[in-house]
Coordinates of C-alpha atoms and ligand atoms in Angstrom, one line a residue:
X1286 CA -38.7 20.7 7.4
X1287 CA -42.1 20.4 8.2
X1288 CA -43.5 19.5 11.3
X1289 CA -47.1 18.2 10.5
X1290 CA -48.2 15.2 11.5
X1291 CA -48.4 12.2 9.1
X1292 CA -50.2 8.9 9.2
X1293 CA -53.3 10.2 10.0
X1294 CA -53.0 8.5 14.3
X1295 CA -54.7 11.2 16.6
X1296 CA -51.4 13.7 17.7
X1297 CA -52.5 12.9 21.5
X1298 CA -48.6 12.3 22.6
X1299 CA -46.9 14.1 20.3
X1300 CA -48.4 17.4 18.1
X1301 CA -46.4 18.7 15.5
X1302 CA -48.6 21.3 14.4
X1303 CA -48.4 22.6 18.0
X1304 CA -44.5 22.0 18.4
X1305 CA -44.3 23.9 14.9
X1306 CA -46.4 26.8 16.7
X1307 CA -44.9 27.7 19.3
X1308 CA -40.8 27.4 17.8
X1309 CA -42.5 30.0 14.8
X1310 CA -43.9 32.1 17.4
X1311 CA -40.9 32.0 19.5
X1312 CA -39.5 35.9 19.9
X1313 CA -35.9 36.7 20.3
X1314 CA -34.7 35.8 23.3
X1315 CA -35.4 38.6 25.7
X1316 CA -32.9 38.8 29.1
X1317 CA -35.8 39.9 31.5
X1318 CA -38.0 36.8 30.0
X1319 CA -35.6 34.5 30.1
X1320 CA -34.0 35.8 34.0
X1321 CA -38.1 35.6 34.7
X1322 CA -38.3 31.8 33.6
X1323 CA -34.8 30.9 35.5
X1324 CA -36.2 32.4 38.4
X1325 CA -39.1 29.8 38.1
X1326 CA -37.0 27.2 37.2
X1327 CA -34.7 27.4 40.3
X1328 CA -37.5 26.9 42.3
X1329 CA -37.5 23.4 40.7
X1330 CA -41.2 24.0 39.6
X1331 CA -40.4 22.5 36.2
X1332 CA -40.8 24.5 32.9
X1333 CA -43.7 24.2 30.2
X1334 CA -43.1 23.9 26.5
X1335 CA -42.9 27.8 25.5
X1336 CA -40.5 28.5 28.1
X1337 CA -38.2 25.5 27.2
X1338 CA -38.4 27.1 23.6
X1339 CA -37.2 30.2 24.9
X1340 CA -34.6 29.0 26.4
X1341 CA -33.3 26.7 24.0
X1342 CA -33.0 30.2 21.8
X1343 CA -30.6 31.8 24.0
X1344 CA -27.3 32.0 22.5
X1345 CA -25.8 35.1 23.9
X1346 CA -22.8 33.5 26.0
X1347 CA -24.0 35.8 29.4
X1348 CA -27.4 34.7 29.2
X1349 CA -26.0 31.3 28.0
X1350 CA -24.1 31.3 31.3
X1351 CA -27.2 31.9 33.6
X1352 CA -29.0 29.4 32.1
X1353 CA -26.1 27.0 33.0
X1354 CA -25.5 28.7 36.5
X1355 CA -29.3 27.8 37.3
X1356 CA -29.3 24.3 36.2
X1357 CA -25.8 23.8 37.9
X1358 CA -28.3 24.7 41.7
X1359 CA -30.9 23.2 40.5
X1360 CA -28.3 19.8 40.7
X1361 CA -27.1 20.6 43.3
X1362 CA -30.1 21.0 45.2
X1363 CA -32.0 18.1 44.2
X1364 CA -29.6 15.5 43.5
X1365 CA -26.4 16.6 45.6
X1366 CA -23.5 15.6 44.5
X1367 CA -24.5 12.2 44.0
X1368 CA -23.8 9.9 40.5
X1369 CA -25.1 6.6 39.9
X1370 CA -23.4 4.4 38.2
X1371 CA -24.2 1.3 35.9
X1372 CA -22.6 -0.6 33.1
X1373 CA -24.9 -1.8 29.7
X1374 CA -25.1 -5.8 29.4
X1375 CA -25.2 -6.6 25.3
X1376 CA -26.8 -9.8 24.8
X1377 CA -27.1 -9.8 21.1
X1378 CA -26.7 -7.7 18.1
X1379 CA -29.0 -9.8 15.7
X1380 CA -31.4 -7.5 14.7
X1381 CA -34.2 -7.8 12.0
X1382 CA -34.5 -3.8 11.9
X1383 CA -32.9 -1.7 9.3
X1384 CA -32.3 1.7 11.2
X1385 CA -29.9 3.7 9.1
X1386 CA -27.9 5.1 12.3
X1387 CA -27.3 2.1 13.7
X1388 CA -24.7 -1.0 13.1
X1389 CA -26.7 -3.8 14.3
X1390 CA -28.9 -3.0 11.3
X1391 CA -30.6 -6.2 9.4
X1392 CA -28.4 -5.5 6.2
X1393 CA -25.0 -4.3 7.7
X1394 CA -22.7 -7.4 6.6
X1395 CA -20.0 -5.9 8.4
X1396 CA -20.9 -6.6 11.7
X1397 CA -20.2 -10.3 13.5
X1398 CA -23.6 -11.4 14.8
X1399 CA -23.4 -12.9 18.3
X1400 CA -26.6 -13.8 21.0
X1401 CA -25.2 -15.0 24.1
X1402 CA -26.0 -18.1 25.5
X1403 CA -27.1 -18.2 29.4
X1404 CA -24.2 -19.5 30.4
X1405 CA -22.5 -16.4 28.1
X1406 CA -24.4 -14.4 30.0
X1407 CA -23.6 -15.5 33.3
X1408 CA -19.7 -14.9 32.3
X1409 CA -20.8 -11.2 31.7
X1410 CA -22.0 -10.7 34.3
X1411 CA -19.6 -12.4 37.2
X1412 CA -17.1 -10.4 35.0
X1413 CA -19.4 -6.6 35.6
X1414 CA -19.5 -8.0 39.2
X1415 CA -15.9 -8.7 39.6
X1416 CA -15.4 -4.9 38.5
X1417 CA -18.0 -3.8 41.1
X1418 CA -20.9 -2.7 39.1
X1419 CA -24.4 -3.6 41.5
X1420 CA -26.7 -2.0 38.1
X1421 CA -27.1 -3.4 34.6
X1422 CA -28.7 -1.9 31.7
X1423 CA -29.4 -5.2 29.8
X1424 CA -29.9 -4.3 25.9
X1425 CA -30.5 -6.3 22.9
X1426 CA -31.4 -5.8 19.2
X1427 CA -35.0 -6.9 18.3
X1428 CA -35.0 -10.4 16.9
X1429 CA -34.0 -12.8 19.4
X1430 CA -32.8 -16.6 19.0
X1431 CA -35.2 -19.8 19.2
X1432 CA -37.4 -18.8 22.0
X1433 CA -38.5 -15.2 21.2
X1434 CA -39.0 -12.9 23.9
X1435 CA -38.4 -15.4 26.6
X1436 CA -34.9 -15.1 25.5
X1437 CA -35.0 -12.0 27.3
X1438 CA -36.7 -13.1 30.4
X1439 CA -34.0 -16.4 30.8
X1440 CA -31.6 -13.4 30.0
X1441 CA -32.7 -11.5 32.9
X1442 CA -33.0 -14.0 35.6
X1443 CA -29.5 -15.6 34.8
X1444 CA -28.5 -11.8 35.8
X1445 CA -30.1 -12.3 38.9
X1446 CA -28.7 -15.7 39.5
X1447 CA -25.4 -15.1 38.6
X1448 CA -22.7 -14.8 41.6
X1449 CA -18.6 -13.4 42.3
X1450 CA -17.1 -13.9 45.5
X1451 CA -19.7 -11.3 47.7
X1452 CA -21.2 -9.5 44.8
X1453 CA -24.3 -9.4 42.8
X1454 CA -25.8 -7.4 40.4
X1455 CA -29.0 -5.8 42.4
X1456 CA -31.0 -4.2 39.6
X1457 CA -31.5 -5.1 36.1
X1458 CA -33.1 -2.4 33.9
X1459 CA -34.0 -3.1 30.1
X1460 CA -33.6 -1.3 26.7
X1461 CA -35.6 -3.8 24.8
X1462 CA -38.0 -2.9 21.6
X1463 CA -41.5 -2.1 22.8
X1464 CA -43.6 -4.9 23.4
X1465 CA -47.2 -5.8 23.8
X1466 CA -49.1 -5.3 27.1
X1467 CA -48.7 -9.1 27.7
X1468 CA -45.2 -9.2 27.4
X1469 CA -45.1 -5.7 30.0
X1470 CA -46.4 -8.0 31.8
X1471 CA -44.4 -10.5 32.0
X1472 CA -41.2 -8.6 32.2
X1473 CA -42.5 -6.6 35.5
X1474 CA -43.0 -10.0 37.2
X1475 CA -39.1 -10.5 35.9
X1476 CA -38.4 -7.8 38.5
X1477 CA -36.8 -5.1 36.1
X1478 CA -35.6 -1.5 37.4
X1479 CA -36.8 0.4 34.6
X1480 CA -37.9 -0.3 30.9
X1481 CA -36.0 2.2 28.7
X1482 CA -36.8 2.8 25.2
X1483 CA -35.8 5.7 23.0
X1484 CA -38.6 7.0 20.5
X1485 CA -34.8 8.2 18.7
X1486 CA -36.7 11.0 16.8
X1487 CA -40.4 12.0 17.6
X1488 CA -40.5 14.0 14.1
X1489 CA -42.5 11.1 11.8
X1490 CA -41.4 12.0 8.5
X1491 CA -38.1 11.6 9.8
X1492 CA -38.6 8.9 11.9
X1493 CA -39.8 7.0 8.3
X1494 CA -36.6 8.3 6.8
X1495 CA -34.4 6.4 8.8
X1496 CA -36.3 3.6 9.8
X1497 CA -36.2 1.4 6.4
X1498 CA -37.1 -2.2 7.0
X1499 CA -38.5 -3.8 10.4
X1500 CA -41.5 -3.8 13.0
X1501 CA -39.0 -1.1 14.0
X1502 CA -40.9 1.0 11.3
X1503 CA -43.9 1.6 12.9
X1504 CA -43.8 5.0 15.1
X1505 CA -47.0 5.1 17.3
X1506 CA -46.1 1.2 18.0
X1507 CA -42.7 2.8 20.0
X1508 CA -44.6 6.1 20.6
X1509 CA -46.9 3.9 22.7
X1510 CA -44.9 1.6 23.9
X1511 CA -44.3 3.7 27.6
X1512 CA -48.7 3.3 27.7
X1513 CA -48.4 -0.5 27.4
X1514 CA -45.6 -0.5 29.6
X1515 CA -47.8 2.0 32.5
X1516 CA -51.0 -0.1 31.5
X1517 CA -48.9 -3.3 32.6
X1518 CA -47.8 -1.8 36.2
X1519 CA -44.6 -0.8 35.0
X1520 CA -44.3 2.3 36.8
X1521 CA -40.2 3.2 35.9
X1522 CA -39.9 4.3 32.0
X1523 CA -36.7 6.0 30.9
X1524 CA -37.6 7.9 27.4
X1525 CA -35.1 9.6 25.2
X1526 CA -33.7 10.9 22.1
X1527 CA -31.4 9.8 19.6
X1528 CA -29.7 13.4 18.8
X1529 CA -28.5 14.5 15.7
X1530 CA -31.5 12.7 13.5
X1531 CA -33.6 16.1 14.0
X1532 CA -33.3 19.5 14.8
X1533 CA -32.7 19.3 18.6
X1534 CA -35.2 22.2 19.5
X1535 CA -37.8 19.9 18.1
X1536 CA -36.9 16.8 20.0
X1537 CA -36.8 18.9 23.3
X1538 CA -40.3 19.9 22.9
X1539 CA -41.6 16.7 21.8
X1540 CA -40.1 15.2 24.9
X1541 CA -41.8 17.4 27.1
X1542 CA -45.4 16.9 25.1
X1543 CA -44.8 13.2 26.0
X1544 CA -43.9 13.7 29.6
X1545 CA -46.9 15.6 29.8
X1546 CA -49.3 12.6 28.6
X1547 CA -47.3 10.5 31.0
X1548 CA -48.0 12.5 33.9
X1549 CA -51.4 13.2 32.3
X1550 CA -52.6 9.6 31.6
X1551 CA -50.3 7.7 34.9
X1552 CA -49.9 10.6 37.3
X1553 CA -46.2 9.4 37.0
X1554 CA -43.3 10.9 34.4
X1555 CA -40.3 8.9 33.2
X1556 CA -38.1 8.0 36.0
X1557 CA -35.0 8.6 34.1
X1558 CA -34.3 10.6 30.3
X1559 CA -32.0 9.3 27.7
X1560 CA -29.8 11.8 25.8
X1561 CA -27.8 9.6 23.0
X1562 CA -25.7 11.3 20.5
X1563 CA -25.4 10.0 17.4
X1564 CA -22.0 8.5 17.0
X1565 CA -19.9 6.4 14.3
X1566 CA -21.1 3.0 13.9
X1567 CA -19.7 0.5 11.4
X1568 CA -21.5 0.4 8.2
X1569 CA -23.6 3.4 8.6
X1570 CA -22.7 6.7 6.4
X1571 CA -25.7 8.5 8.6
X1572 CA -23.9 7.9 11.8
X1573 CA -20.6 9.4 10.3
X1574 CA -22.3 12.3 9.4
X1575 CA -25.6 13.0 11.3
X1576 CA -28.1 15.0 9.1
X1577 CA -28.8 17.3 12.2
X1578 CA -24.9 17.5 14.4
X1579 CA -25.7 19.1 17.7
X1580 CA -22.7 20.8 18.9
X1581 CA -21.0 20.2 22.1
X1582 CA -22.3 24.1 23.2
X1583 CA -26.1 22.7 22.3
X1584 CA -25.5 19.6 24.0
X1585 CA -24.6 21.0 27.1
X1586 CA -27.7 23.3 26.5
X1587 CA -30.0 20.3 25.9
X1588 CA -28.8 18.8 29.6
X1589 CA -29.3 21.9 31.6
X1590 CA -32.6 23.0 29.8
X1591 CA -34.0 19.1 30.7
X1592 CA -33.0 19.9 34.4
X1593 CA -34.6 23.1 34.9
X1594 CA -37.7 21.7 33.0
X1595 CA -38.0 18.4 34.6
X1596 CA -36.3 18.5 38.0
X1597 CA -37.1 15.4 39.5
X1598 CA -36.5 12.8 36.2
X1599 CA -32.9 11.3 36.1
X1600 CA -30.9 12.3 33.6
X1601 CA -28.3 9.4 32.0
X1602 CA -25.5 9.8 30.1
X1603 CA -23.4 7.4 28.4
X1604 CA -19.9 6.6 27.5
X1605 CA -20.8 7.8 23.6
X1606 CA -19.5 10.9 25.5
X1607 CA -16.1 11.6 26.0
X1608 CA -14.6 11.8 29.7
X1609 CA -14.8 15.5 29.3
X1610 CA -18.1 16.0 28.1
X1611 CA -19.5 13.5 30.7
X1612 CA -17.5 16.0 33.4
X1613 CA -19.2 18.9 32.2
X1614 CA -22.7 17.4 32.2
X1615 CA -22.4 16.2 36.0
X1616 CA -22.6 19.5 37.3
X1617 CA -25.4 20.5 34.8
X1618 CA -27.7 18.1 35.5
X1619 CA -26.8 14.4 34.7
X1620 CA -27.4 11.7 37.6
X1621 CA -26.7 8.4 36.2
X1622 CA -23.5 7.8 34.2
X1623 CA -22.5 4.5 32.5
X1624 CA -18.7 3.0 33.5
X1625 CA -16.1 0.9 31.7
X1626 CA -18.9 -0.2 29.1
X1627 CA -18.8 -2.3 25.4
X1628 CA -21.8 -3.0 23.0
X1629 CA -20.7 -5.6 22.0
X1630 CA -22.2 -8.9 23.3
X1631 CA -19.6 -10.7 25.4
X1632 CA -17.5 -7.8 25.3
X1633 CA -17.0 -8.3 28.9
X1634 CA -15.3 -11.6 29.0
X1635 CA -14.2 -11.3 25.0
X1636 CA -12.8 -7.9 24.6
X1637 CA -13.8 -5.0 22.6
X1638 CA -15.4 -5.2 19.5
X1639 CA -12.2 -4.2 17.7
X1640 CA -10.5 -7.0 19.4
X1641 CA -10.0 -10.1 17.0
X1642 CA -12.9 -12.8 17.2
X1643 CA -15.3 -10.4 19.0
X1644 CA -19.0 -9.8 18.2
X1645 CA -19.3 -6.4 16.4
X1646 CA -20.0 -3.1 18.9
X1647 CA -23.4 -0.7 18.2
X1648 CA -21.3 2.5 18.2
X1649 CA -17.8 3.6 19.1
X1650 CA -17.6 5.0 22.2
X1651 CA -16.1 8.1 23.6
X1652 CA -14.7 6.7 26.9
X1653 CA -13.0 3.9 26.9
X1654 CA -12.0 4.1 30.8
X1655 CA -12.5 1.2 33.5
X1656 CA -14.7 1.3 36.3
X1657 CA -12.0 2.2 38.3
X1658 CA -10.7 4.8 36.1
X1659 CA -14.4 6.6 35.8
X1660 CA -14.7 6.2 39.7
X1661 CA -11.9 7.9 40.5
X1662 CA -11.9 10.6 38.7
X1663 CA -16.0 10.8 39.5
X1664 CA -14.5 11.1 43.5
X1665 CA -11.8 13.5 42.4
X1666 CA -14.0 16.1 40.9
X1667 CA -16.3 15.7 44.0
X1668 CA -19.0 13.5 43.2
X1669 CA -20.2 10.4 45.4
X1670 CA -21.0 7.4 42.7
X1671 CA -23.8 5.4 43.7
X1672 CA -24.6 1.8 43.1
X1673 CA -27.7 2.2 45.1
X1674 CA -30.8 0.0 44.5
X1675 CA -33.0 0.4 47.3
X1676 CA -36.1 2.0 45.7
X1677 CA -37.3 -0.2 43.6
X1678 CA -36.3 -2.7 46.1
X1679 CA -38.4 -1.1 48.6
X1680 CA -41.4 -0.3 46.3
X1681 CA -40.3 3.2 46.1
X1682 CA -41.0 3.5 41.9
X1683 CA -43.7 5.3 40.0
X1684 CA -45.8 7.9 41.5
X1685 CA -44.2 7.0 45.4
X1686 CA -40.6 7.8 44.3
X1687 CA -42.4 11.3 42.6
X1688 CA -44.0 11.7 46.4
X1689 CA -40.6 11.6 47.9
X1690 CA -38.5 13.0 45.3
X1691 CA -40.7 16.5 44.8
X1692 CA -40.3 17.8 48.5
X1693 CA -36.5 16.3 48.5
X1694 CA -37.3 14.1 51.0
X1695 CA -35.4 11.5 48.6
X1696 CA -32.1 12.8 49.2
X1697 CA -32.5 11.4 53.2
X1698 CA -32.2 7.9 51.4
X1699 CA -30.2 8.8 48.6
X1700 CA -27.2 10.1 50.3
X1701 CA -26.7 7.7 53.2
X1702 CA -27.4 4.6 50.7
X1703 CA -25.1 6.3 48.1
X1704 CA -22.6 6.4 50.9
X1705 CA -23.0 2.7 51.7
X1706 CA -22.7 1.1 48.5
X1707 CA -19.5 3.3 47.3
X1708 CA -18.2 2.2 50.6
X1709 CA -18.5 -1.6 49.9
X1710 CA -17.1 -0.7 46.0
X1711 CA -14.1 0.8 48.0
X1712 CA -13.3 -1.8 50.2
X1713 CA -13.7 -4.8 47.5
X1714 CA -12.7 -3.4 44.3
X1715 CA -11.2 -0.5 44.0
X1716 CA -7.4 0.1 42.9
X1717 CA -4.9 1.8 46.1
X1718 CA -5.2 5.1 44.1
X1719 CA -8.8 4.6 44.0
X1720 CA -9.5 4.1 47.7
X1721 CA -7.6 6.5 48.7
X1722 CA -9.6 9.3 46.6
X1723 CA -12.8 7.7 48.1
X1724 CA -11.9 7.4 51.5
X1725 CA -11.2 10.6 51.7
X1726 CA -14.6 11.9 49.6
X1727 CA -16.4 9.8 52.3
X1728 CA -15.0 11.4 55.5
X1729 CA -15.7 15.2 53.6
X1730 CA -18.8 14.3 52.7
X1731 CA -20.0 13.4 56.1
X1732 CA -18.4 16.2 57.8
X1733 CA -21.0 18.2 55.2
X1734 CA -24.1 16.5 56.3
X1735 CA -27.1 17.1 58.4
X1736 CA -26.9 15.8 61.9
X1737 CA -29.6 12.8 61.5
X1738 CA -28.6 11.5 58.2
X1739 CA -24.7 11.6 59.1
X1740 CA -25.9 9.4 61.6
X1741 CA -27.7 7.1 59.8
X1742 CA -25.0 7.1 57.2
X1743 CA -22.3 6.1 59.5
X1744 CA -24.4 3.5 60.9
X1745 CA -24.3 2.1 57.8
X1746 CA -21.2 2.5 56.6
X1747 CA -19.8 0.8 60.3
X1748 CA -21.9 -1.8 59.2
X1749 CA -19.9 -2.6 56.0
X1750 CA -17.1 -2.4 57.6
X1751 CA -17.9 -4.9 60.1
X1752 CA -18.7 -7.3 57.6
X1753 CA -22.0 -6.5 56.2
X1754 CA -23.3 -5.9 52.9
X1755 CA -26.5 -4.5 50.6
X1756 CA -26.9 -2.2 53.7
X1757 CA -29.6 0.7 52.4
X1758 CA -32.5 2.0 54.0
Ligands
LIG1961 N1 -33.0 -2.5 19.6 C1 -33.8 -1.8 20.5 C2 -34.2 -0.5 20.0 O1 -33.7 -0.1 19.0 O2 -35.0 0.1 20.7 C3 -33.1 -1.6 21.8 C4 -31.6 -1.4 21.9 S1 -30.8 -0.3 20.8 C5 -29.4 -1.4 20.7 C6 -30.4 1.0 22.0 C7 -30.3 2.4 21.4 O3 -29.0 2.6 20.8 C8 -31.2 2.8 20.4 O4 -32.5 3.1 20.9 C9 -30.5 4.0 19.8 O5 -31.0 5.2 20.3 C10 -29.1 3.9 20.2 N2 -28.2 3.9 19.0 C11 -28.3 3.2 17.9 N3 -27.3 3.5 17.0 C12 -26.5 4.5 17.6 C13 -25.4 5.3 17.2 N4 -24.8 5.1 16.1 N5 -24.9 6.2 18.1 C14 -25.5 6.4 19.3 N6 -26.6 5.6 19.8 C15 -27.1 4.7 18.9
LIG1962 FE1 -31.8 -2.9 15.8 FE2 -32.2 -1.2 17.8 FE3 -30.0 -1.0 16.2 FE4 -32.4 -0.4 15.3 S1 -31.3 0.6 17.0 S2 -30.9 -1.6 14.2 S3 -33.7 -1.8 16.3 S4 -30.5 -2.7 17.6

């Protein structure tokens, strides 16, 4: 495989040449190199693109094991023991794309084609409310019905709009297909979270290989997308990969050059980084059998070398992953999970996409738990799930949340407002068994914390138990 660039666009985000360099010149891994970049790493100093190499080479299982060790503190120490949780919102699958990986694809005729109406959309979401979710992903393929791209703003505020009993859903982020600075534009003053898009591979001769037909084709439109989207004010991205389309050592590095030119160009890196596997999806031979599998081992490796080299970016997994993968990856560095999800739009109200009469899914998933399910076992294993939207609530996105986050300073929020919100999950939707698994996570996990903040925490959670709710500071 080669990794020159093609096209002839300047390699100012990504540069293949360079990411070519620096995997040939890699040495074998070396224990006192690769103990000397932990070292760094643990001091949650973030990694540059030799030393992510380097690691991303070590395969003997000790060394393997160190490398885990320090990502597993690194977690800890930085995000706690705190999960966020969120659920994806589908509001079509029509699609004028032809991405081989994916079953939403232009020419897949085995796929029922569905775009929600508002008031479809408002049944979605009352029903993610009624489960307890606060955060949506809201994602759609790219060719929307009638009214273009303000399908997707109507889309948005009907999320906003929409009501159960005493929830709401609180923050809406977006996995749209990039769009012009206008449009940026107008989606900020929408009051979206975070606009997520994955570049899927950032190798271009691979990238044309599996992008066939579509606007979808065109890789420094996406590459650039994230500029657009700074240019516009929107100062929460969330990049990431599509694995298994490229060799995953390549991806890694590619991710970082374009982290760099974020931080670079903005002063601000991605809020959050995507780490899709590619999984089965009707109609597509390339998503039965990637061209480049990543194993479960290397997968674990990609999430632990990502925490070490980017500390203070979120991490998201999904439910592509089974329940014990997604265990595995909490301690290692994931902060933001998925929960009882379908990509299938209506799949909320309608079912799953195997379910007669249902639109067709984007993948298969490797989860298939409820909320509740995924929460409980979350709790069991020790973790706090979050459904915390205070920052960008507050203003605290871009280069302010980087401010707080770098000295830790976040976590005085984080865990007193994760606190709150799983309270009010606990005492309006979750199951007996679930409660009880909380309850108890909530009294330990106060017992554990500093004086002011276990004070400020039970301020707040007195507060939801008088009555109140959305309590955060
Ligand atoms: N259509 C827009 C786009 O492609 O950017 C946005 C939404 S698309 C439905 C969301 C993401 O799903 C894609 O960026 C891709 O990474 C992922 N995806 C597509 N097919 C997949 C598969 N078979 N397994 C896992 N993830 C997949
Ligand atoms: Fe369409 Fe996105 Fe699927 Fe590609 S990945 S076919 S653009 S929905």
């Amino acid at each position: 495989m080669s990794h020159r660039a093609v096209g002839g666009t300047p390699p100012t985000i990504v540069d293949e040449p360079a990411i070519g360099g620096v995997l040939a010149a890699r040495a074998r891994p070396d224990a006192g190199r690769i103990r000397g970049i932990l070292a760094k790493a643990r001091e949650a100093r973030g990694l540059e693109m030799p030393e992510v190499a380097e690691l991303a080479s070590v395969s003997d299982p000790e060394l393997l094991g160190e490398v885990f060790a320090a990502a597993r503190e690194v977690k800890e120490r930085i995000y706690g023991r705190r999960l966020v949780i969120f659920a994806p919102l589908y509001i079509s699958n029509l699609c004028a794309n032809e991405c081989l990986y994916c079953a939403f694809r232009v020419r897949n005729k085995a796929v029922r084609r569905r775009a929600l109406t508002v008031p479809e959309i408002e049944r979605e979401v009352r029903e993610l409310v009624e489960q307890g979710h606060k955060r949506v992903l809201l994602v759609a393929g790219e060719s929307y019905p009638q009214k273009g791209f303000d399908y997707v703003l109507e889309a948005i505020e009907a999320v906003y709009r929409s009501r159960s009993g005493r929830g709401e859903i609180r923050r809406v982020n977006v996995n749209v297909a990039p769009l012009t600075a206008e449009e940026f534009a107008r989606l900020k003053s929408a009051k979206i979270g975070t606009y997520q898009l994955f570049q899927e591979t950032y190798h271009r001769e691979t990238y044309a290989r599996v992008h066939l037909a579509g606007k979808k084709r065109d890789f420094d439109w996406r590459v650039t997308a994230m500029d657009r989207a700074m240019q516009a004010g929107i100062d929460d991205v969330g990049i990431g990969v599509l694995f298994g389309l490229c060799d995953w050592r390549f991806e890694l590095l590619a991710l970082m050059q374009h982290i760099r030119h974020l931080e670079r160009e903005y002063g601000v890196g991605p809020h959050t980084i995507s780490v899709p596997r590619l999984e089965p999806a009707v109609g597509s031979d390339m998503a039965a059998s990637p061209p480049y599998p990543v194993s479960d081992v290397d997968f674990r490796k990609i999430v632990a070398i990502l925490r070490l080299a980017v500390p203070y970016t979120g991490i998201i997994m999904s439910t592509r992953e089974t329940a014990a993968i997604r265990r595995e990856s909490f301690a290692l560095g994931v902060s933001q999970i998925s929960a009882g999800s379908r990509t299938n739009p209506g799949g909320y109200a309608d079912g799953p996409a195997e379910e007669a009469g249902a639109a067709g899914g984007q993948f298969s998933l490797g989860d298939h738990r409820s909320l509740d399910e995924v929460i409980r076992d979350v709790a069991a294993l020790g973790y706090i799930p979050s459904f915390c939207t205070a920052c960008y609530r507050l203003g605290r996105t871009g280069g302010d949340f980087m401010d707080l986050a770098r000295p830790g300073e976040i976590k005085e929020h984080c865990d007193p407002n994760a606190l709150s919100t799983f309270t009010e999950y606990l005492l309006d939707y979750a199951s007996p068994a679930t409660r009880e698994v909380g309850e108890r996570l909530v009294t330990e996990a106060l017992a554990t914390m500093p004086e002011s903040q276990r004070r400020a925490s039970e301020a707040m959670i007195a507060k939801i138990k008088g009555g109140g709710r959305d309590v955060y500071c």
